[in-house]
Amino acid sequence: MLGETPSILGVIGVILVASGAYVLKSGAEGDMLEPLRRLWEERGVQIILVVILIYSVTANLDKIGVNMSSPILWPLTVYTLSSLFMLPIMAMNSGDWRNKIMADWKPLVFLGASGGAAVILQMTAIKLTLVSYVVSIKRLSIPLTVLLSYLYLGETDEFWYRIAGSVLMAAGALLIYL
């Protein structure tokens, strides 16, 4: 779509990141085909595949939008229009939404500010490098979540499979960096 071609190390890195995510999902049973079976059996997995397909297009559109404007103006425009579109839907389906927002405004402001900063940083990265690299590096939030869940929440279920998948993802990110 954009004519961007990753290096050989970049391609291997993207494959390692995807493989790490696959290992994370395979679980302690060691059944490496389980994630593939879930594609046919679980509605949620099928929906996320549609999301992945949509994101594969919108990530490229983000690059086009950022190149035509800026890493700040593009997400500001997209998220403002998305919010305006979603406002009537939220108002119809959320009952007493005004009071809910007013009651929880502090965490909502924090979430909005941190989410906005993350999007601006992502758009800056998209402007500076290949879209496929940015999308893969963004997936490093998964191993970070695994580590923080272990350290702060005491989550130990399937920890070593999660660490193995995380190491693959980190190795892939390193190859993308090189």
Coordinates of N, CA and C in Angstrom, one line a residue, residues 30-155:
G30 N 0.7 -27.1 26.1 CA 1.7 -27.4 25.0 C 1.1 -27.7 23.7
D31 N -0.2 -27.5 23.5 CA -0.9 -27.8 22.3 C -0.7 -26.6 21.4
M32 N 0.3 -26.7 20.5 CA 0.6 -25.5 19.6 C -0.5 -25.3 18.6
L33 N -1.4 -26.2 18.4 CA -2.5 -26.0 17.4 C -3.7 -25.4 18.0
E34 N -3.7 -25.3 19.4 CA -4.9 -24.8 20.1 C -5.3 -23.4 19.6
P35 N -4.4 -22.4 19.4 CA -4.8 -21.1 18.9 C -5.4 -21.2 17.5
L36 N -5.0 -22.1 16.7 CA -5.6 -22.3 15.3 C -7.0 -22.9 15.4
R37 N -7.2 -23.8 16.4 CA -8.5 -24.4 16.6 C -9.5 -23.3 17.1
R38 N -9.0 -22.4 17.9 CA -9.9 -21.3 18.4 C -10.4 -20.4 17.3
L39 N -9.6 -20.4 16.2 CA -10.1 -19.5 15.1 C -11.5 -20.0 14.6
W40 N -11.7 -21.3 14.6 CA -13.0 -21.9 14.1 C -14.0 -22.0 15.2
E41 N -13.6 -22.1 16.4 CA -14.6 -22.4 17.5 C -15.1 -21.2 18.3
E42 N -14.2 -20.2 18.5 CA -14.6 -19.1 19.3 C -14.9 -17.8 18.6
R43 N -16.1 -17.3 18.8 CA -16.6 -16.1 18.2 C -15.7 -14.9 18.4
G44 N -15.2 -14.8 19.7 CA -14.3 -13.6 20.0 C -13.0 -13.6 19.2
V45 N -12.5 -14.8 19.0 CA -11.2 -14.9 18.2 C -11.5 -14.5 16.7
Q46 N -12.7 -14.9 16.2 CA -13.0 -14.6 14.9 C -13.2 -13.0 14.7
I47 N -13.8 -12.4 15.7 CA -14.0 -11.0 15.7 C -12.6 -10.3 15.7
I48 N -11.7 -10.8 16.6 CA -10.4 -10.1 16.6 C -9.7 -10.2 15.3
L49 N -9.9 -11.3 14.6 CA -9.3 -11.4 13.2 C -9.8 -10.3 12.3
V50 N -11.1 -10.0 12.4 CA -11.6 -8.9 11.6 C -10.9 -7.6 12.0
V51 N -10.8 -7.4 13.3 CA -10.1 -6.2 13.9 C -8.7 -6.1 13.3
I52 N -8.0 -7.3 13.3 CA -6.6 -7.3 12.7 C -6.6 -6.9 11.3
L53 N -7.5 -7.4 10.5 CA -7.6 -7.0 9.1 C -7.9 -5.5 8.9
I54 N -8.8 -5.0 9.7 CA -9.1 -3.6 9.7 C -7.8 -2.8 10.1
Y55 N -7.1 -3.2 11.1 CA -6.0 -2.5 11.6 C -4.8 -2.5 10.6
S56 N -4.7 -3.6 9.8 CA -3.7 -3.7 8.8 C -3.9 -2.6 7.7
V57 N -5.1 -2.2 7.5 CA -5.4 -1.1 6.6 C -5.2 0.3 7.3
T58 N -5.8 0.4 8.5 CA -5.8 1.7 9.1 C -4.4 2.1 9.6
A59 N -3.5 1.2 9.9 CA -2.2 1.5 10.2 C -1.5 2.2 9.0
N60 N -1.8 1.7 7.8 CA -1.2 2.3 6.6 C -1.9 3.7 6.4
L61 N -3.2 3.8 6.6 CA -3.8 5.1 6.5 C -3.3 6.1 7.4
D62 N -2.9 5.6 8.6 CA -2.3 6.5 9.6 C -1.0 7.1 9.1
K63 N -0.2 6.3 8.4 CA 1.0 6.8 7.8 C 0.8 7.8 6.8
I64 N -0.2 7.6 5.9 CA -0.6 8.5 4.9 C -1.1 9.8 5.6
G65 N -1.9 9.7 6.6 CA -2.5 10.9 7.3 C -1.4 11.7 8.0
V66 N -0.5 11.0 8.6 CA 0.6 11.7 9.3 C 1.5 12.4 8.3
N67 N 1.8 11.7 7.2 CA 2.7 12.3 6.2 C 2.0 13.6 5.6
M68 N 0.7 13.6 5.5 CA 0.0 14.7 4.9 C -0.3 15.8 5.9
S69 N -0.1 15.5 7.2 CA -0.4 16.6 8.2 C 0.8 16.5 9.2
S70 N 0.5 16.0 10.4 CA 1.6 15.9 11.4 C 1.2 14.8 12.4
P71 N 2.2 14.3 13.2 CA 1.9 13.3 14.3 C 0.9 13.8 15.3
I72 N 0.7 15.1 15.4 CA -0.3 15.6 16.4 C -1.6 15.9 15.8
L73 N -1.6 16.5 14.6 CA -2.9 16.9 14.0 C -3.7 15.7 13.5
W74 N -3.0 14.7 13.0 CA -3.7 13.5 12.4 C -4.5 12.8 13.5
P75 N -3.9 12.4 14.6 CA -4.7 11.6 15.7 C -5.7 12.6 16.3
L76 N -5.4 13.8 16.5 CA -6.4 14.8 17.0 C -7.6 14.8 16.2
T77 N -7.5 14.9 14.9 CA -8.6 14.9 14.0 C -9.4 13.6 14.0
V78 N -8.6 12.5 13.9 CA -9.3 11.1 13.9 C -10.0 10.9 15.1
Y79 N -9.4 11.1 16.3 CA -10.1 10.8 17.6 C -11.2 11.8 17.9
T80 N -11.1 13.0 17.4 CA -12.2 14.0 17.6 C -13.4 13.6 16.8
L81 N -13.2 13.2 15.6 CA -14.3 12.8 14.7 C -14.9 11.5 15.2
S82 N -14.0 10.5 15.7 CA -14.5 9.3 16.2 C -15.4 9.5 17.5
S83 N -14.9 10.4 18.3 CA -15.7 10.8 19.6 C -17.0 11.4 19.2
L84 N -17.0 12.3 18.3 CA -18.3 12.9 17.9 C -19.3 11.9 17.3
F85 N -18.7 10.9 16.6 CA -19.6 9.9 16.0 C -20.1 9.0 17.1
M86 N -19.3 8.7 18.1 CA -19.7 7.7 19.1 C -20.6 8.4 20.2
L87 N -20.5 9.7 20.4 CA -21.3 10.4 21.4 C -22.8 10.1 21.4
P88 N -23.5 10.1 20.2 CA -24.9 9.8 20.3 C -25.1 8.3 20.6
I89 N -24.3 7.5 20.2 CA -24.4 6.0 20.5 C -24.3 5.8 22.0
M90 N -23.3 6.5 22.6 CA -23.1 6.3 24.0 C -24.3 6.9 24.8
A91 N -24.7 8.1 24.3 CA -25.9 8.7 25.0 C -27.1 7.8 25.0
M92 N -27.3 7.1 23.9 CA -28.5 6.3 23.8 C -28.4 5.0 24.6
N93 N -27.2 4.5 24.8 CA -27.0 3.2 25.4 C -26.5 3.2 26.8
S94 N -26.1 4.4 27.4 CA -25.5 4.4 28.7 C -26.3 5.0 29.8
G95 N -27.5 5.3 29.6 CA -28.4 5.8 30.6 C -27.9 7.1 31.2
D96 N -27.5 7.1 32.4 CA -27.0 8.2 33.2 C -25.5 8.5 33.0
W97 N -25.1 8.7 31.7 CA -23.7 8.8 31.4 C -23.1 10.1 31.9
R98 N -23.8 11.2 32.0 CA -23.2 12.4 32.5 C -22.7 12.3 34.0
N99 N -23.6 11.7 34.8 CA -23.2 11.5 36.2 C -22.1 10.5 36.3
K100 N -22.0 9.5 35.5 CA -21.0 8.5 35.5 C -19.6 9.2 35.2
I101 N -19.6 10.0 34.2 CA -18.4 10.7 33.8 C -18.0 11.7 34.9
M102 N -18.9 12.4 35.5 CA -18.6 13.4 36.5 C -18.0 12.7 37.8
A103 N -18.6 11.5 38.1 CA -18.1 10.8 39.2 C -16.7 10.2 39.1
D104 N -16.3 9.9 37.9 CA -15.0 9.3 37.6 C -14.1 10.2 36.7
W105 N -14.2 11.5 36.8 CA -13.5 12.4 35.9 C -12.0 12.3 36.0
K106 N -11.5 12.1 37.2 CA -10.0 12.1 37.4 C -9.4 10.9 36.7
P107 N -9.8 9.7 36.9 CA -9.2 8.6 36.1 C -9.4 8.7 34.6
L108 N -10.6 9.3 34.3 CA -10.8 9.5 32.8 C -9.9 10.5 32.2
V109 N -9.6 11.5 32.9 CA -8.6 12.5 32.4 C -7.2 11.9 32.3
F110 N -6.8 11.1 33.3 CA -5.5 10.4 33.2 C -5.5 9.4 32.0
L111 N -6.5 8.6 31.9 CA -6.6 7.7 30.8 C -6.6 8.4 29.4
G112 N -7.3 9.5 29.3 CA -7.3 10.3 28.1 C -5.9 10.9 27.8
A113 N -5.3 11.4 28.8 CA -4.0 12.1 28.6 C -2.9 11.0 28.2
S114 N -2.9 9.9 29.0 CA -1.9 8.9 28.7 C -2.2 8.2 27.3
G115 N -3.4 8.0 27.0 CA -3.8 7.4 25.7 C -3.4 8.3 24.6
G116 N -3.7 9.6 24.8 CA -3.3 10.6 23.8 C -1.8 10.7 23.5
A117 N -1.1 10.7 24.6 CA 0.4 10.7 24.5 C 0.9 9.5 23.8
A118 N 0.3 8.3 24.1 CA 0.7 7.1 23.4 C 0.5 7.2 21.9
V119 N -0.7 7.7 21.5 CA -1.0 7.8 20.1 C -0.1 8.8 19.4
I120 N 0.2 9.9 20.0 CA 1.1 10.9 19.4 C 2.5 10.3 19.2
L121 N 3.0 9.5 20.2 CA 4.3 8.9 20.1 C 4.2 7.8 19.0
Q122 N 3.1 7.1 18.9 CA 3.0 6.0 17.8 C 3.0 6.7 16.4
M123 N 2.3 7.8 16.3 CA 2.2 8.5 15.0 C 3.6 9.1 14.6
T124 N 4.3 9.6 15.6 CA 5.6 10.1 15.4 C 6.5 8.9 14.9
A125 N 6.4 7.8 15.5 CA 7.2 6.6 15.1 C 6.8 6.2 13.7
I126 N 5.5 6.2 13.4 CA 5.0 5.8 12.0 C 5.6 6.8 11.0
K127 N 5.8 8.1 11.3 CA 6.3 9.0 10.4 C 7.8 8.8 10.1
L128 N 8.5 8.2 11.2 CA 9.9 8.0 11.1 C 10.4 6.7 10.5
T129 N 9.5 5.7 10.6 CA 10.0 4.4 10.1 C 8.8 3.6 9.4
L130 N 9.1 2.3 9.1 CA 8.1 1.5 8.4 C 6.9 1.2 9.3
V131 N 5.7 1.2 8.8 CA 4.5 0.8 9.5 C 4.6 -0.6 10.1
S132 N 5.1 -1.5 9.4 CA 5.2 -2.9 9.9 C 6.1 -3.0 11.1
Y133 N 7.2 -2.1 11.2 CA 8.0 -2.1 12.3 C 7.3 -1.5 13.5
V134 N 6.6 -0.4 13.3 CA 5.9 0.2 14.4 C 4.8 -0.7 15.0
V135 N 4.1 -1.4 14.2 CA 3.0 -2.3 14.7 C 3.7 -3.4 15.5
S136 N 4.8 -4.0 15.0 CA 5.4 -5.1 15.7 C 6.0 -4.6 17.1
I137 N 6.7 -3.4 17.1 CA 7.2 -2.9 18.3 C 6.1 -2.6 19.3
K138 N 5.0 -2.1 18.8 CA 3.9 -1.8 19.7 C 3.4 -3.1 20.4
R139 N 3.6 -4.2 19.9 CA 3.2 -5.5 20.5 C 4.1 -5.8 21.7
L140 N 5.2 -5.0 21.9 CA 6.0 -5.2 23.1 C 5.2 -4.9 24.4
S141 N 4.1 -4.3 24.3 CA 3.3 -4.1 25.5 C 2.8 -5.4 26.1
I142 N 2.8 -6.5 25.2 CA 2.4 -7.8 25.7 C 3.4 -8.3 26.7
P143 N 4.7 -8.5 26.3 CA 5.7 -9.0 27.3 C 5.8 -8.1 28.6
L144 N 5.6 -6.8 28.4 CA 5.7 -5.9 29.5 C 4.5 -6.2 30.5
T145 N 3.4 -6.4 29.9 CA 2.2 -6.7 30.7 C 2.4 -8.1 31.4
V146 N 3.0 -9.1 30.8 CA 3.3 -10.4 31.4 C 4.2 -10.2 32.6
L147 N 5.2 -9.4 32.4 CA 6.2 -9.2 33.5 C 5.5 -8.4 34.7
L148 N 4.8 -7.3 34.4 CA 4.2 -6.5 35.4 C 3.1 -7.4 36.1
S149 N 2.4 -8.2 35.4 CA 1.3 -9.0 36.0 C 1.9 -10.0 37.0
Y150 N 3.1 -10.5 36.6 CA 3.8 -11.5 37.5 C 4.3 -10.7 38.8
L151 N 5.0 -9.6 38.6 CA 5.6 -8.9 39.7 C 4.6 -8.3 40.6
Y152 N 3.5 -7.6 40.1 CA 2.6 -6.8 40.9 C 1.3 -7.5 41.2
L153 N 0.9 -8.4 40.4 CA -0.4 -9.1 40.6 C -0.2 -10.5 41.1
G154 N 1.0 -11.1 41.0 CA 1.3 -12.4 41.4 C 0.7 -13.5 40.5
E155 N 0.5 -13.1 39.2 CA 0.0 -14.1 38.2 C 1.1 -15.0 37.8

